[in-house]
Coordinates of C-alpha atoms in Angstrom, one line a residue:
M1 CA 167.0 174.0 168.0
T2 CA 167.4 173.8 164.4
M3 CA 171.2 175.0 164.6
F4 CA 171.9 172.2 167.5
I5 CA 170.4 169.6 165.5
A6 CA 172.4 170.6 162.3
I7 CA 176.0 171.0 164.1
L8 CA 175.2 167.4 165.7
S9 CA 174.6 165.9 162.3
A10 CA 177.4 167.8 161.0
A11 CA 179.4 166.3 164.0
V12 CA 178.4 162.7 163.0
I13 CA 179.5 163.4 159.2
A14 CA 183.0 165.1 160.4
G15 CA 183.7 162.4 163.1
T16 CA 183.0 159.2 160.6
P17 CA 186.3 159.1 158.8
L18 CA 187.8 159.3 162.0
L19 CA 185.8 156.6 163.2
F20 CA 186.8 154.2 160.3
A21 CA 190.6 155.2 161.1
T22 CA 190.7 155.0 164.6
L23 CA 188.8 151.4 164.8
G24 CA 191.3 150.0 162.7
E25 CA 194.0 152.1 164.7
V26 CA 192.7 150.0 167.5
F27 CA 192.8 146.8 166.3
T28 CA 196.4 147.5 165.0
E29 CA 197.7 148.7 168.2
R30 CA 195.9 145.8 170.1
A31 CA 198.2 143.6 168.1
G32 CA 201.6 145.4 169.4
I33 CA 201.9 147.4 166.3
L34 CA 202.3 151.2 166.1
N35 CA 201.0 152.8 163.4
L36 CA 201.9 156.6 163.0
G37 CA 201.3 156.3 159.1
V38 CA 197.4 156.3 159.3
E39 CA 197.5 160.1 157.8
G40 CA 199.6 159.0 154.6
M41 CA 197.2 155.7 154.5
M42 CA 194.1 158.1 154.5
S43 CA 195.6 160.3 152.1
V44 CA 196.0 157.2 149.4
G45 CA 192.6 156.2 150.2
A46 CA 191.3 159.5 149.8
V47 CA 192.9 160.1 146.1
V48 CA 192.3 156.1 144.8
G49 CA 188.5 156.7 145.8
F50 CA 188.4 159.7 144.3
M51 CA 190.2 158.8 141.2
V52 CA 188.1 155.6 140.8
T53 CA 185.0 157.0 141.5
Y54 CA 185.4 159.8 138.9
S55 CA 186.6 157.3 136.3
T56 CA 183.9 154.7 136.9
G57 CA 180.9 156.5 138.4
N58 CA 180.8 153.8 141.0
L59 CA 181.2 154.9 144.5
F60 CA 181.3 151.5 146.3
L61 CA 184.1 150.6 143.8
G62 CA 186.0 153.6 144.8
V63 CA 185.7 152.9 148.4
I64 CA 187.2 149.2 147.8
C65 CA 190.0 150.5 145.7
A66 CA 190.6 153.1 148.5
A67 CA 190.7 150.5 151.2
I68 CA 192.8 148.0 149.2
A69 CA 195.3 150.4 148.1
A70 CA 195.7 151.9 151.7
A71 CA 195.9 148.2 153.0
L72 CA 198.8 147.8 150.3
V73 CA 200.7 151.0 151.7
S74 CA 200.0 149.2 155.3
V75 CA 201.8 146.1 154.3
I76 CA 205.2 148.2 153.8
H77 CA 204.8 149.4 157.2
A78 CA 204.0 145.9 158.6
F79 CA 207.2 144.4 156.5
L80 CA 209.4 147.1 158.1
S81 CA 207.8 147.0 161.5
I82 CA 207.3 143.3 161.8
S83 CA 209.8 141.3 159.4
L84 CA 212.9 143.9 159.3
R85 CA 212.0 145.2 163.1
V86 CA 212.8 148.9 161.8
S87 CA 211.2 151.5 164.8
Q88 CA 207.6 151.5 164.3
V89 CA 207.7 155.4 165.1
V90 CA 210.2 155.8 162.1
S91 CA 208.3 153.7 159.9
G92 CA 205.2 155.2 160.3
L93 CA 206.3 158.7 160.0
T94 CA 207.8 157.4 156.7
I95 CA 204.6 156.2 155.8
T96 CA 203.1 159.4 156.6
I97 CA 205.3 161.2 154.6
F98 CA 205.5 158.6 151.4
G99 CA 201.3 158.4 151.3
T100 CA 200.8 162.3 151.5
G101 CA 203.4 162.8 148.9
L102 CA 202.2 160.1 146.6
S103 CA 198.6 161.1 146.9
G104 CA 199.7 164.1 145.7
F105 CA 201.6 162.9 142.9
L106 CA 198.4 160.5 141.9
G107 CA 196.0 163.2 141.9
K108 CA 197.9 166.0 140.4
N109 CA 195.5 165.6 137.3
F110 CA 192.3 165.2 139.5
V111 CA 192.6 168.6 141.2
G112 CA 189.5 170.7 141.1
L113 CA 187.7 168.1 139.1
P114 CA 184.0 168.0 140.1
L115 CA 182.7 164.7 141.1
K116 CA 179.2 164.0 139.3
N117 CA 178.0 161.5 142.0
K118 CA 178.6 161.1 145.8
F119 CA 177.3 159.2 148.7
M120 CA 173.9 161.0 149.3
P121 CA 171.7 160.7 152.6
I122 CA 169.3 157.7 153.2
N123 CA 166.2 158.4 155.5
I124 CA 165.8 155.1 157.8
P125 CA 161.9 154.6 158.0
L126 CA 160.2 155.2 161.4
L127 CA 163.9 155.7 163.3
K128 CA 164.3 159.0 161.2
D129 CA 160.8 160.6 163.1
I130 CA 162.6 159.8 166.4
P131 CA 163.0 163.6 168.0
I132 CA 166.8 165.0 167.5
I133 CA 168.1 161.4 167.3
G134 CA 166.5 160.6 164.2
S135 CA 167.6 163.9 162.5
V136 CA 171.1 163.6 163.6
F137 CA 171.9 159.7 163.3
F138 CA 169.1 158.5 160.8
K139 CA 169.4 160.9 158.0
Q140 CA 172.9 160.0 156.8
D141 CA 174.7 158.1 153.9
I142 CA 175.3 154.4 153.8
L143 CA 179.1 154.9 154.9
V144 CA 177.9 156.3 158.3
Y145 CA 175.1 153.4 158.4
I146 CA 178.1 150.9 157.9
S147 CA 180.3 152.4 160.6
Y148 CA 177.2 151.9 163.2
L149 CA 177.2 148.1 162.3
I150 CA 181.0 148.0 162.4
I151 CA 181.3 149.2 166.0
P152 CA 179.2 146.1 167.7
I153 CA 180.8 143.6 165.2
L154 CA 184.4 144.7 166.3
F155 CA 183.5 144.6 170.0
I156 CA 182.2 141.2 170.0
Y157 CA 185.0 139.9 167.9
L158 CA 187.6 141.5 170.2
Y159 CA 185.9 140.7 173.2
K160 CA 183.9 137.7 172.9
T161 CA 185.6 135.4 170.6
R162 CA 188.9 133.5 170.4
F163 CA 190.2 135.3 167.7
G164 CA 190.3 138.4 169.6
L165 CA 191.8 136.8 172.9
N166 CA 194.7 135.8 170.2
L167 CA 194.7 139.7 169.3
R168 CA 194.8 140.8 172.7
S169 CA 197.5 138.3 173.5
I170 CA 200.0 139.0 170.8
G171 CA 199.6 142.7 171.8
E172 CA 200.0 142.1 175.7
N173 CA 202.6 138.8 175.5
P174 CA 203.1 137.8 172.3
A175 CA 206.1 134.9 173.3
A176 CA 203.3 133.3 175.5
A177 CA 200.8 133.6 172.5
D178 CA 203.5 132.0 170.3
A179 CA 204.2 129.3 173.1
L180 CA 200.6 128.5 172.8
G181 CA 200.8 128.3 168.8
V182 CA 199.4 131.4 167.6
N183 CA 201.3 132.9 164.8
V184 CA 202.4 136.1 166.0
Y185 CA 204.1 137.3 162.7
F186 CA 200.8 136.4 160.8
L187 CA 198.3 138.0 163.0
R188 CA 200.5 141.2 163.4
Y189 CA 200.6 141.6 159.7
M190 CA 196.7 140.9 159.2
Y191 CA 195.8 143.4 161.8
T192 CA 198.2 146.0 160.4
I193 CA 196.6 145.6 157.0
F194 CA 193.2 145.7 158.3
G195 CA 193.9 148.9 159.7
G196 CA 195.5 150.1 156.9
A197 CA 191.9 149.4 155.0
M198 CA 189.7 151.0 157.6
A199 CA 191.9 154.2 157.2
G200 CA 191.8 154.2 153.5
I201 CA 187.9 153.6 153.6
G202 CA 188.1 157.0 156.3
G203 CA 190.2 158.9 153.5
A204 CA 187.6 158.1 150.9
Y205 CA 184.8 159.3 153.2
V206 CA 186.5 162.6 153.1
S207 CA 186.7 162.7 149.0
L208 CA 183.5 160.8 148.1
S209 CA 181.1 162.2 150.9
M210 CA 182.4 165.3 153.0
S211 CA 183.9 167.2 150.3
P212 CA 183.4 165.4 146.8
S213 CA 186.5 166.5 145.5
W214 CA 190.3 166.0 145.4
L215 CA 192.5 168.5 146.6
E216 CA 196.1 167.8 147.8
N217 CA 196.5 167.3 151.6
M218 CA 192.8 167.3 151.9
V219 CA 192.9 164.8 154.7
A220 CA 194.2 167.6 156.9
G221 CA 195.7 165.7 159.8
R222 CA 192.7 163.8 160.5
G223 CA 194.9 160.5 160.6
W224 CA 196.9 162.2 163.6
I225 CA 193.8 163.0 165.4
A226 CA 192.7 159.0 165.0
V227 CA 195.8 158.1 166.5
A228 CA 195.3 160.4 169.6
L229 CA 191.8 159.2 169.5
V230 CA 192.9 155.8 170.0
I231 CA 194.3 157.0 173.6
F232 CA 191.2 158.7 174.3
A233 CA 189.4 155.6 173.8
S234 CA 191.7 153.2 176.2
W235 CA 192.1 151.2 173.1
D236 CA 188.2 150.0 173.0
P237 CA 186.2 150.1 169.8
V238 CA 183.2 151.2 171.7
K239 CA 184.8 154.2 173.1
A240 CA 185.8 155.3 169.9
I241 CA 182.7 156.3 168.4
L242 CA 182.3 158.9 171.3
G243 CA 185.7 160.1 170.7
A244 CA 185.6 160.3 167.1
Y245 CA 181.9 162.4 167.3
L246 CA 183.4 164.6 169.9
F247 CA 186.1 165.6 167.3
G248 CA 183.8 165.6 164.6
G249 CA 181.6 168.3 166.9
V250 CA 184.7 170.5 167.5
Q251 CA 185.4 170.5 164.0
A252 CA 181.9 171.0 163.0
L253 CA 181.3 173.7 165.3
G254 CA 184.5 175.6 163.9
F255 CA 183.3 175.4 160.4
R256 CA 179.7 176.4 161.6
L257 CA 181.0 179.5 163.2
Q258 CA 183.2 180.5 160.3
A259 CA 179.9 180.2 158.0
L260 CA 178.1 182.6 160.4
G261 CA 180.9 185.2 160.1
F262 CA 182.0 185.5 163.4
V263 CA 184.7 188.2 162.6
A264 CA 185.8 188.9 166.0
V265 CA 187.5 185.2 166.1
S266 CA 190.1 184.6 163.7
P267 CA 189.3 181.9 160.9
Y268 CA 192.8 180.3 161.9
F269 CA 191.9 179.9 165.6
L270 CA 188.7 177.9 164.3
S271 CA 190.5 175.9 162.1
M272 CA 193.1 175.2 164.8
L273 CA 190.2 174.1 167.3
P274 CA 190.2 170.3 166.9
Y275 CA 194.0 170.2 167.2
I276 CA 193.8 172.6 170.4
F277 CA 191.1 170.0 171.5
T278 CA 193.3 167.0 170.8
I279 CA 196.0 168.1 172.9
L280 CA 193.8 169.1 176.0
I281 CA 192.1 165.8 175.6
L282 CA 195.1 163.8 175.6
I283 CA 196.2 165.4 178.8
L284 CA 193.3 164.4 180.6
T285 CA 193.1 161.1 178.9
T286 CA 196.8 160.3 180.3
I287 CA 196.0 161.7 183.8
Q288 CA 193.0 159.6 184.0
T289 CA 195.1 156.7 182.6
I290 CA 197.5 157.1 185.5
K291 CA 195.1 157.3 188.0
K292 CA 192.9 154.2 186.8
H293 CA 196.2 152.2 186.1
R294 CA 194.9 151.9 182.6
S295 CA 197.6 151.3 180.0
A296 CA 198.7 150.7 176.1
P297 CA 199.1 146.9 175.3
E298 CA 202.2 145.9 176.9
Q299 CA 204.3 145.1 173.8
L300 CA 202.8 148.1 171.8
G301 CA 205.8 149.5 169.8
I302 CA 208.2 146.7 170.6
A303 CA 209.0 144.4 167.7
Y304 CA 208.6 140.6 168.6
D305 CA 211.3 138.3 167.9
R306 CA 211.1 134.4 168.5
E307 CA 215.1 134.3 168.8
E308 CA 214.5 136.1 172.0
R309 CA 211.9 134.2 174.3

């Protein structure tokens, strides 16, 4: 039972950076912008968060700067995709390459340096004493608790407010939204930047809490998994938490098996588990989507041109 609880708790930790990035990508894609640059934005967030925290000793300042840095990178994607109407796939891939390279360049003098402080677990009184659930969910650090709070806020925003209605409309039918006075270009910019900021926070969590250090490519494909999780979650912020913790659990299980010395299983195979699982889930999700007639936002990945209305 102790090992089971430890794996579940590790799943929450491993799933938190995925959750932040996925929530941001849900909103970006709901606005009709496909962002394949999440990996690059997470990498920038990870290195900037570590650099600022290492230099100042302030963890929260590190997270804020990570969000700002990734948001600034997302502005490039927004400009290319929205203003210049470049292929969003090409733009996103370019941002991933750019962000990964930029993070390696910025962090070259910080590789291997120990971080004196990191986000530590905070036990929530009373809730921590709930059997199993308390140990898994309520003995975590502050960023995990913030992720708990963000989910209902984003759900209410998306489905219960006029702002959320406008968001969904610009992803489904931007011409109709534009005709009703909704500023499609401005909102697409804002939600692309929001998605970038969330990816930056996810990256900062990796370098400030999960592995308090900086190593090049330490994001290790989490941005790509986040893009896949958006499909798994059917573009719904609540379902995103299930997907993030599920994938985090697979990753945590792989690490746990390696730590236990399962010599019969190749460590390379165990490292592949999250990505194999990603492929399987995408296949199953696609089948379910076809059966239930669920689909992505109608105008996802399609540049809007007011003159073509």
